Tab-separated table of C-alpha atoms in Angstrom:
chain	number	residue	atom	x	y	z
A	1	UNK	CA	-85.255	-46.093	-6.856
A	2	UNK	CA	-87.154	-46.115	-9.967
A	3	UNK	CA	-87.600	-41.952	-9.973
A	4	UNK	CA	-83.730	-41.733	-9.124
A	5	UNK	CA	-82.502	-43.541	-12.169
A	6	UNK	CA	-84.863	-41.737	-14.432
A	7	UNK	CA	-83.444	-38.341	-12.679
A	8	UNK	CA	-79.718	-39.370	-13.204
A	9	UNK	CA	-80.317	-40.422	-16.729
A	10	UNK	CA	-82.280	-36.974	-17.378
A	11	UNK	CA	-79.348	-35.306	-15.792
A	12	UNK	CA	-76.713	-36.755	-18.037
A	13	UNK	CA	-79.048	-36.381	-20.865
A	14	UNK	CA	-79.313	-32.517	-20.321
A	15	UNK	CA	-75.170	-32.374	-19.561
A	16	UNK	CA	-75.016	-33.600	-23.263
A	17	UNK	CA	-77.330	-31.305	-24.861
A	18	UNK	CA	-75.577	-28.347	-23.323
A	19	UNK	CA	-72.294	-29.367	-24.285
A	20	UNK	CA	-70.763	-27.288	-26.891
A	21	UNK	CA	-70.284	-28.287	-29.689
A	22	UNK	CA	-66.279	-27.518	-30.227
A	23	UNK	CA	-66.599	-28.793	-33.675
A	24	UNK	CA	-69.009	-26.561	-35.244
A	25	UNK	CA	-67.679	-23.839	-33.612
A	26	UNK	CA	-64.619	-23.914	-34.587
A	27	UNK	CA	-63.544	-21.726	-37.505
A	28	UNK	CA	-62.744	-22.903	-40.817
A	29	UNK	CA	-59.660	-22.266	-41.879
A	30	UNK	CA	-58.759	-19.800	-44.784
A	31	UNK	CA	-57.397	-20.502	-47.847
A	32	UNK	CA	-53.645	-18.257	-47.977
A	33	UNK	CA	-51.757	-19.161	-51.784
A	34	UNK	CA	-48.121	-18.524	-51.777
A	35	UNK	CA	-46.003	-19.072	-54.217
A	36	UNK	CA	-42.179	-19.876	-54.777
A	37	UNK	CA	-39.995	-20.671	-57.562
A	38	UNK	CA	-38.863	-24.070	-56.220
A	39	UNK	CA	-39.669	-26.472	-53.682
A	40	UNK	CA	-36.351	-25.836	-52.089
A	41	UNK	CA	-35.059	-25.686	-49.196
A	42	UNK	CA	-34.325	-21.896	-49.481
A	43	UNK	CA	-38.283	-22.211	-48.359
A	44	UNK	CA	-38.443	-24.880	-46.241
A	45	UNK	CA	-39.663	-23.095	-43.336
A	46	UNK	CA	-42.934	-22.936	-44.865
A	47	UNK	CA	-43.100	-26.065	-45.696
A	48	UNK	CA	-41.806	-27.616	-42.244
A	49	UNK	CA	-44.798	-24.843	-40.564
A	50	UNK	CA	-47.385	-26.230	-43.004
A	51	UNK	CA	-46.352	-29.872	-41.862
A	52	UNK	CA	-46.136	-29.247	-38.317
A	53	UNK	CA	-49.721	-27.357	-38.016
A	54	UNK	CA	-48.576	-24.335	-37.449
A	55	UNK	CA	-49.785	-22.327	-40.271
A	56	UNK	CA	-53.108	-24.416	-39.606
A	57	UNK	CA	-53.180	-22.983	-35.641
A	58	UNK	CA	-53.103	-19.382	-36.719
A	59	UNK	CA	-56.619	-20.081	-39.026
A	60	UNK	CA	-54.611	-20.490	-42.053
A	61	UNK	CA	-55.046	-23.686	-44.838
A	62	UNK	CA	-51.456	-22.731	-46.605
A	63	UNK	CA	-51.266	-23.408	-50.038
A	64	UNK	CA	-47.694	-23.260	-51.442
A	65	UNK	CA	-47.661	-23.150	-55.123
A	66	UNK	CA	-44.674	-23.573	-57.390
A	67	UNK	CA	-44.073	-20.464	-60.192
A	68	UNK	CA	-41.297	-18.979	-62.079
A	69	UNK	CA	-40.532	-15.734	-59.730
A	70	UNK	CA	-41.881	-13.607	-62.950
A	71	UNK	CA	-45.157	-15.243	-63.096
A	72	UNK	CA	-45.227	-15.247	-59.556
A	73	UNK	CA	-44.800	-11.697	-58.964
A	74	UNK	CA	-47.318	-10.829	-61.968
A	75	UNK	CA	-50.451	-12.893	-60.239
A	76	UNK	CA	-49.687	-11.214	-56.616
A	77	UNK	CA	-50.374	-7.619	-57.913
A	78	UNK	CA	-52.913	-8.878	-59.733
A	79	UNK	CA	-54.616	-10.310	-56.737
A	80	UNK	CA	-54.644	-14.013	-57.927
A	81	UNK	CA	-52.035	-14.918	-55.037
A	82	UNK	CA	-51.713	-13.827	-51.306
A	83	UNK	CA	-47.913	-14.129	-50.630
A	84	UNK	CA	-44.661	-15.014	-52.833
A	85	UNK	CA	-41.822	-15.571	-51.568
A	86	UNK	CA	-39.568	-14.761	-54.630
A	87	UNK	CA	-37.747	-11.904	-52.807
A	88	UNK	CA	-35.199	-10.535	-55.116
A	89	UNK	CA	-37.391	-9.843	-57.637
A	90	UNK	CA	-40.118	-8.596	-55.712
A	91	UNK	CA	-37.630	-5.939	-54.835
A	92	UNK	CA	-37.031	-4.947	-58.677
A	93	UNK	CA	-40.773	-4.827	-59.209
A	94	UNK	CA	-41.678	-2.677	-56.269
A	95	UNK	CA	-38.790	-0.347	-56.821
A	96	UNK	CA	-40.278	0.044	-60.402
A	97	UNK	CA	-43.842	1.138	-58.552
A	98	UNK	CA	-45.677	-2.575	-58.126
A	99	UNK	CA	-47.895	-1.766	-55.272
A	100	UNK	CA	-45.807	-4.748	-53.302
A	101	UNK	CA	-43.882	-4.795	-50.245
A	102	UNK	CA	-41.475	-7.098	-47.990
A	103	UNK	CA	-43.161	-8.225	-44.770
A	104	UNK	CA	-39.978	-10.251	-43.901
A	105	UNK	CA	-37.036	-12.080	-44.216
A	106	UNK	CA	-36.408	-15.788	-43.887
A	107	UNK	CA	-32.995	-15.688	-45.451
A	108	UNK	CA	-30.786	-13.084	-45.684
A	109	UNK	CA	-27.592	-15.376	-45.862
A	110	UNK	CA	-26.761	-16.526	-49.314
A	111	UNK	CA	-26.488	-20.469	-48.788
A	112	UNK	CA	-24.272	-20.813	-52.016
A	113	UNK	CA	-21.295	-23.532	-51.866
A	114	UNK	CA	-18.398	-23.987	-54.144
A	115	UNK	CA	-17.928	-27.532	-54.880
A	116	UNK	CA	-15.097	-28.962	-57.404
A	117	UNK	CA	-14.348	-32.282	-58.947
A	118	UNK	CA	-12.771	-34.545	-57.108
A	119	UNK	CA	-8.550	-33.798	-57.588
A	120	UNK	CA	-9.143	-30.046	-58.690
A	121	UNK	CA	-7.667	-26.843	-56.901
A	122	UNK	CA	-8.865	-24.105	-57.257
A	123	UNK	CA	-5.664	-22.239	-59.049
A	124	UNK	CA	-6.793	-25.029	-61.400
A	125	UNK	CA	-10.679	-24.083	-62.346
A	126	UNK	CA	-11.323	-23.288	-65.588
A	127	UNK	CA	-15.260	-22.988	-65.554
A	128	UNK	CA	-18.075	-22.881	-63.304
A	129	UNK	CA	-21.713	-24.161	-63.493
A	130	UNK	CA	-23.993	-21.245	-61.936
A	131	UNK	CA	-28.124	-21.843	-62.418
A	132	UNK	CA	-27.837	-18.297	-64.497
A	133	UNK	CA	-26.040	-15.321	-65.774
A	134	UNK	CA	-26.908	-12.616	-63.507
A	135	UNK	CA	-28.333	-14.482	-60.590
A	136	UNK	CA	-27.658	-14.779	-56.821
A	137	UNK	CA	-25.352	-18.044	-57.836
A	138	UNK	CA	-23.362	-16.301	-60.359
A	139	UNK	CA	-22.602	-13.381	-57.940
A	140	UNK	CA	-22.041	-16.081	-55.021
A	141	UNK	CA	-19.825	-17.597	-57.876
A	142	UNK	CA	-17.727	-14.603	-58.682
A	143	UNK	CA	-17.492	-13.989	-55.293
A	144	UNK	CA	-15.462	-17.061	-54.682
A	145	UNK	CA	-13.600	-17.656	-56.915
A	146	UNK	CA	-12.425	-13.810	-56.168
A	147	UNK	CA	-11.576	-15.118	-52.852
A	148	UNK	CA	-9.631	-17.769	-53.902
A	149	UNK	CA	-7.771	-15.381	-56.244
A	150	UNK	CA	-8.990	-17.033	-59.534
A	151	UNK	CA	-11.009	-14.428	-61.267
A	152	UNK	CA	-10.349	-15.411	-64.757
A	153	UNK	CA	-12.737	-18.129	-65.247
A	154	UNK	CA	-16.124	-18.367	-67.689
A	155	UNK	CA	-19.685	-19.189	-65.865
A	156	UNK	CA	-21.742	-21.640	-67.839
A	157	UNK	CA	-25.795	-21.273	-67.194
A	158	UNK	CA	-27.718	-24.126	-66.056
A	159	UNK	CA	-30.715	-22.634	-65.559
A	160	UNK	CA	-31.413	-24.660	-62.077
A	161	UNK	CA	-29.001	-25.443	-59.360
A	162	UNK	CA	-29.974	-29.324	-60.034
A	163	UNK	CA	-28.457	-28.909	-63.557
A	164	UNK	CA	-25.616	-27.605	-62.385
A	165	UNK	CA	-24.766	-30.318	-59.630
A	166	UNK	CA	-25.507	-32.376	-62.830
A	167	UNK	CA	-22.686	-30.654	-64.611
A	168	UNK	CA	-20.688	-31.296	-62.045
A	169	UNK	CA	-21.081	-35.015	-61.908
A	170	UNK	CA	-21.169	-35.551	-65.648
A	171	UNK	CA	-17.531	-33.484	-65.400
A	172	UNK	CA	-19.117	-30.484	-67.844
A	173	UNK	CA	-17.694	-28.128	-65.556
A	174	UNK	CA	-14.771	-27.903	-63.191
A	175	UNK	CA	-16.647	-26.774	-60.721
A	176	UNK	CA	-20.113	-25.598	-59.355
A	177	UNK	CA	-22.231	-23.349	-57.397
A	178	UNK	CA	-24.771	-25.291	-55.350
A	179	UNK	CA	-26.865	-25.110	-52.367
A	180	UNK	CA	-28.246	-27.822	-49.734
A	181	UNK	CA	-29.070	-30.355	-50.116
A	182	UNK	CA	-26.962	-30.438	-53.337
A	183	UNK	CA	-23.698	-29.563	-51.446
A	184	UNK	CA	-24.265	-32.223	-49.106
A	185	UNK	CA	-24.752	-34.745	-51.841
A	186	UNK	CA	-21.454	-33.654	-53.334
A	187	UNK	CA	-19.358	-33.104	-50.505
A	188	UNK	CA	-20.365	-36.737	-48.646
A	189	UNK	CA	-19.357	-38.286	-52.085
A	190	UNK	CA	-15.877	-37.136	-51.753
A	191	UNK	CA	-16.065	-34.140	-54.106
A	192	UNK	CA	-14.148	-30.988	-52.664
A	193	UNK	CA	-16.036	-27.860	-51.062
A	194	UNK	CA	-13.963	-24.810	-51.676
A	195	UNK	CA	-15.683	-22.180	-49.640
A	196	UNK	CA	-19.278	-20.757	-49.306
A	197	UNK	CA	-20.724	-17.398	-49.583
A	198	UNK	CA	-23.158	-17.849	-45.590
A	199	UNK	CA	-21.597	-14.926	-44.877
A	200	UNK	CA	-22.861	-12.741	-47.607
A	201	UNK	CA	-25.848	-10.686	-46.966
A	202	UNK	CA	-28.317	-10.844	-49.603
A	203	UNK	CA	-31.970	-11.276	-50.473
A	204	UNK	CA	-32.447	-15.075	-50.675
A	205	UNK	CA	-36.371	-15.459	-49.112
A	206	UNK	CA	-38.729	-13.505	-47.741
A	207	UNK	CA	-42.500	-12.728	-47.572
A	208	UNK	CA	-44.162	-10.507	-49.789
A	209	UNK	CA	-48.050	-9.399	-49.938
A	210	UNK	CA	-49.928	-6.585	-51.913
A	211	UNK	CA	-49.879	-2.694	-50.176
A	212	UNK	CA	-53.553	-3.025	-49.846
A	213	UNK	CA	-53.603	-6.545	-48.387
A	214	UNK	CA	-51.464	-5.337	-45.815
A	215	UNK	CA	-53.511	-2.130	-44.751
A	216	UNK	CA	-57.039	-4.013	-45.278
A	217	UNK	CA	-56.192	-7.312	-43.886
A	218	UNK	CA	-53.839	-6.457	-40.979
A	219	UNK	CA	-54.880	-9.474	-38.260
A	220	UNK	CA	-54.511	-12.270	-40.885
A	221	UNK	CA	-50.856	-11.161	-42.113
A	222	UNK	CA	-49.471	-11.111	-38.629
A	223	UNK	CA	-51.081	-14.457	-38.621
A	224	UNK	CA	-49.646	-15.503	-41.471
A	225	UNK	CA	-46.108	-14.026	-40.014
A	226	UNK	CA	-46.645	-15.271	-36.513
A	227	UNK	CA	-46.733	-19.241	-38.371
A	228	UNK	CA	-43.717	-18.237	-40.534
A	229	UNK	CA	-41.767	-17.420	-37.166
A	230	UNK	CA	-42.618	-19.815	-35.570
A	231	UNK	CA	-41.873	-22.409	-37.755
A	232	UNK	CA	-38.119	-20.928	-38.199
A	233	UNK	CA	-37.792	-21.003	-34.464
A	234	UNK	CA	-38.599	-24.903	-34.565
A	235	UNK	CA	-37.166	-25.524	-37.807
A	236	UNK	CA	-33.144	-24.031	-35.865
A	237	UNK	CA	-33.675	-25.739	-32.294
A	238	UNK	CA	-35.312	-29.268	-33.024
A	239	UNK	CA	-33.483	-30.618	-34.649
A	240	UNK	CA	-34.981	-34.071	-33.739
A	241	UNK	CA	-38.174	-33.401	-35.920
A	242	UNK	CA	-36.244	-30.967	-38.622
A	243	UNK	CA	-34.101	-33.872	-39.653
A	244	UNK	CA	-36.091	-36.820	-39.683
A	245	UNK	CA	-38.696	-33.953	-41.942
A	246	UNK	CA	-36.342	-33.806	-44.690
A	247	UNK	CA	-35.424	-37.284	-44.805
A	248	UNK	CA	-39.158	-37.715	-45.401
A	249	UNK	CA	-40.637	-34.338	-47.098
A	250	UNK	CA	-37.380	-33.925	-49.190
A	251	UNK	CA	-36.137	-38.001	-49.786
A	252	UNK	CA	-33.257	-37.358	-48.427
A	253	UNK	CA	-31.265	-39.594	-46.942
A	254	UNK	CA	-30.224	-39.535	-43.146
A	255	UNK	CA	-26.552	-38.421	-43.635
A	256	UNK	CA	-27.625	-35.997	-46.063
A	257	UNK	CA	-30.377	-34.855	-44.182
A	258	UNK	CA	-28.189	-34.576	-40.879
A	259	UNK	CA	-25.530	-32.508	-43.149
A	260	UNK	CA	-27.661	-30.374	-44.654
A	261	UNK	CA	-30.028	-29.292	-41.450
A	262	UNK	CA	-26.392	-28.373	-40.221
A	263	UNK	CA	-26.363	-25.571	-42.764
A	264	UNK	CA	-30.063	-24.438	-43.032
A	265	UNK	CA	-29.476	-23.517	-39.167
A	266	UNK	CA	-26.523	-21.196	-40.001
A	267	UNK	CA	-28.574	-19.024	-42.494
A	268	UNK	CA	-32.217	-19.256	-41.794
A	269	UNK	CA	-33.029	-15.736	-40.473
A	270	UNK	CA	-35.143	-17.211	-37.715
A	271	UNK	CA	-36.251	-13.550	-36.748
A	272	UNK	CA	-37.346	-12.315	-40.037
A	273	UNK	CA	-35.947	-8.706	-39.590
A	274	UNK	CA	-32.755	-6.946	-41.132
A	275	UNK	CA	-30.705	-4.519	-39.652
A	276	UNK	CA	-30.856	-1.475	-42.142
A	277	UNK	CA	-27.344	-1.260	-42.795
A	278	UNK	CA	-27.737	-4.713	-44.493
A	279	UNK	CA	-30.907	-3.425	-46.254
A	280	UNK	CA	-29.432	-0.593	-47.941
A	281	UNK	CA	-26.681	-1.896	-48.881
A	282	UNK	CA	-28.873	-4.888	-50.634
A	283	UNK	CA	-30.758	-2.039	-52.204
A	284	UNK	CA	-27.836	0.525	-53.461
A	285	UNK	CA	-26.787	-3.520	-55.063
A	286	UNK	CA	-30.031	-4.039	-56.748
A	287	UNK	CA	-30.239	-0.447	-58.037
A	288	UNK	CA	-26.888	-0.405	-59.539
A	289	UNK	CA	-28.121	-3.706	-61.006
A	290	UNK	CA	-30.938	-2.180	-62.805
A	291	UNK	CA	-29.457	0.653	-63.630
A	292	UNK	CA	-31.574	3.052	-61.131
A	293	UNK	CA	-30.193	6.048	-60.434
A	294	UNK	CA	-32.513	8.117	-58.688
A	295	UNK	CA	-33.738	7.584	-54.623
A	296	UNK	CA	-35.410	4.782	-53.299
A	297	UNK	CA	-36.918	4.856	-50.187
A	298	UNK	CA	-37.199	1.197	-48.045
A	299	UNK	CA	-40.622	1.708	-47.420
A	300	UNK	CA	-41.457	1.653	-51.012
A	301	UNK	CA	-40.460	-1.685	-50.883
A	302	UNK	CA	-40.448	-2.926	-46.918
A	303	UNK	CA	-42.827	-2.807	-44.400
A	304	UNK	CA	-41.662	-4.304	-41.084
A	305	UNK	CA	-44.164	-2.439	-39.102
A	306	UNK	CA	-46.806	-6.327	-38.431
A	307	UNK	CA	-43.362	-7.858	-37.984
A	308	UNK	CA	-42.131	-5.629	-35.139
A	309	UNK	CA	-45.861	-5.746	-33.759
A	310	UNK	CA	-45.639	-9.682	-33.882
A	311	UNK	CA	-42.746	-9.979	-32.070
A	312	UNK	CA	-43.994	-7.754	-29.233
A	313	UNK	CA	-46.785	-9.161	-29.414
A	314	UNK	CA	-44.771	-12.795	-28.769
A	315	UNK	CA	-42.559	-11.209	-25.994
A	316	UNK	CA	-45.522	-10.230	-24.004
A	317	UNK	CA	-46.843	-13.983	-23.226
């Protein structure tokens, strides 16, 4: 009896040494910096990933760093940064020779909203609060009011789309151009929503990394775009864990929240492609914008090749 217990607890004993051990074994994750010019909800899809472990599965410890889109830009050709995700101006750099490119698209639906003050019409609208001459909101701005037949109005600069719900509220403009959650804030209050611009294509996120980074580091960034898909995919159909998120990640409260998830699912580009007609016509825009005049080829400035590759990739299991 003696020499049976002894074997048993020998046998266990061995059973534990040849266990392996998961935990060293398992990888470390690696750093990835992004940056973006605002913790908004333009980019909440990395956030949401980043909270939901998704990033974290693919081997990735996602940094998200808040930058002016110029700065931003600057460090990722220099090297300092991984990603950005400050799209439109990634586009001007790289069509001026930065060695940058496009990987994809997580919006490509301007999420602009023209909110008045409470009483107005729009025949009536005077002024508009945009976050700056020459942005996406001024041109979702103009475009507006053109639909509403009102062209002859002046655009006051903010400088952020907070300042200019501000305006709103403090009545220093008849009217504003906002996105979620700021429309939602204005609208539930009782102020009236004359139209939004969902339905203009445009550059308003994506996900940009260095020529080289691409060619020399081709497994990570399809890891990096694999998280970024998945995360749009949950972010548009659970919307049990998307709402209660911003409530929490973005104080917002529940009504707000519920409003505004109600948007991000019409415009979040859940696929992260573009169809090309949409791409060149965002292109010939930006050219005439900087006053380019001779060819551009996409692939100077997009490479959807890991994207396409992903998403085979995710069709196959």
């Amino acid at each position: 009896m003696k020499k049976t217990v002894i074997r048993i607890v020998a046998l266990v004993a061995l059973l534990f040494c040849v266990q392996p051990n998961t935990h060293a074994q398992q990888k470390p994750l690696e750093k990835v910096r992004l940056t973006v010019p605002a913790k908004a909800l333009t980019f909440v899809p990395y956030y949401f990933g980043k909270a939901q472990g998704m990033f974290a599965k693919e081997g990735i410890d996602l940094e998200i760093i808040v930058m002016r889109p110029p700065l931003g830009v600057t460090a990722l050709v220099a090297g300092d940064l991984d990603y950005t995700a400050a799209g439109g101006l990634s586009f001007r750099a790289a069509m001026k020779g930065a060695p940058i490119r496009t990987i994809a698209f997580i919006q490509t639906r301007l999420s602009f909203s023209l909110i008045g003050q409470p009483g107005m019409t729009p025949a009536r609208i005077r002024n508009v609060a945009v976050s700056g001459i020459g942005s996406l909101a001024h041109y979702a701005a103009i475009t507006m009011m053109k639909r509403l037949g009102n062209e002859k109005v002046a655009y006051i600069s903010t400088n952020t789309t907070a300042n200019s719900y501000t305006a709103l509220l403090g009545k220093a403009a008849d009217a504003a151009i906002v996105t979620p959650p700021y429309t939602s804030m204005a609208t539930l209050a009782g102020y009236p929503d004359f139209g939004n611009t969902f339905d203009v294509r445009d550059l308003q996120g994506g996900l940009v990394a260095r020529e080289p980074y691409i060619h020399d580091r081709r497994d990570r960034v399809k890891a990096m775009i694999r998280a970024t898909l998945r995360s749009m995919d949950a972010l548009v159909k659970n919307e049990s864990e998307a709402i209660p998120y911003l409530q929490r990640d973005f104080a917002l409260e529940p009504k707000i929240a519920a409003d505004t998830y109600k948007i991000l699912r019409q415009i979040v580009n859940s696929d992260g492609d573009i169809e090309d007609a949409v791409l060149k016509s965002i292109l010939d825009k930006i050219k005439q914008e900087s006053g380019i005049t001779g060819e551009v080829p996409a692939d100077r400035l997009v490479d959807l090749s890991l994207l396409r590759e992903v998403h085979a990739e995710m069709r196959k299991r």
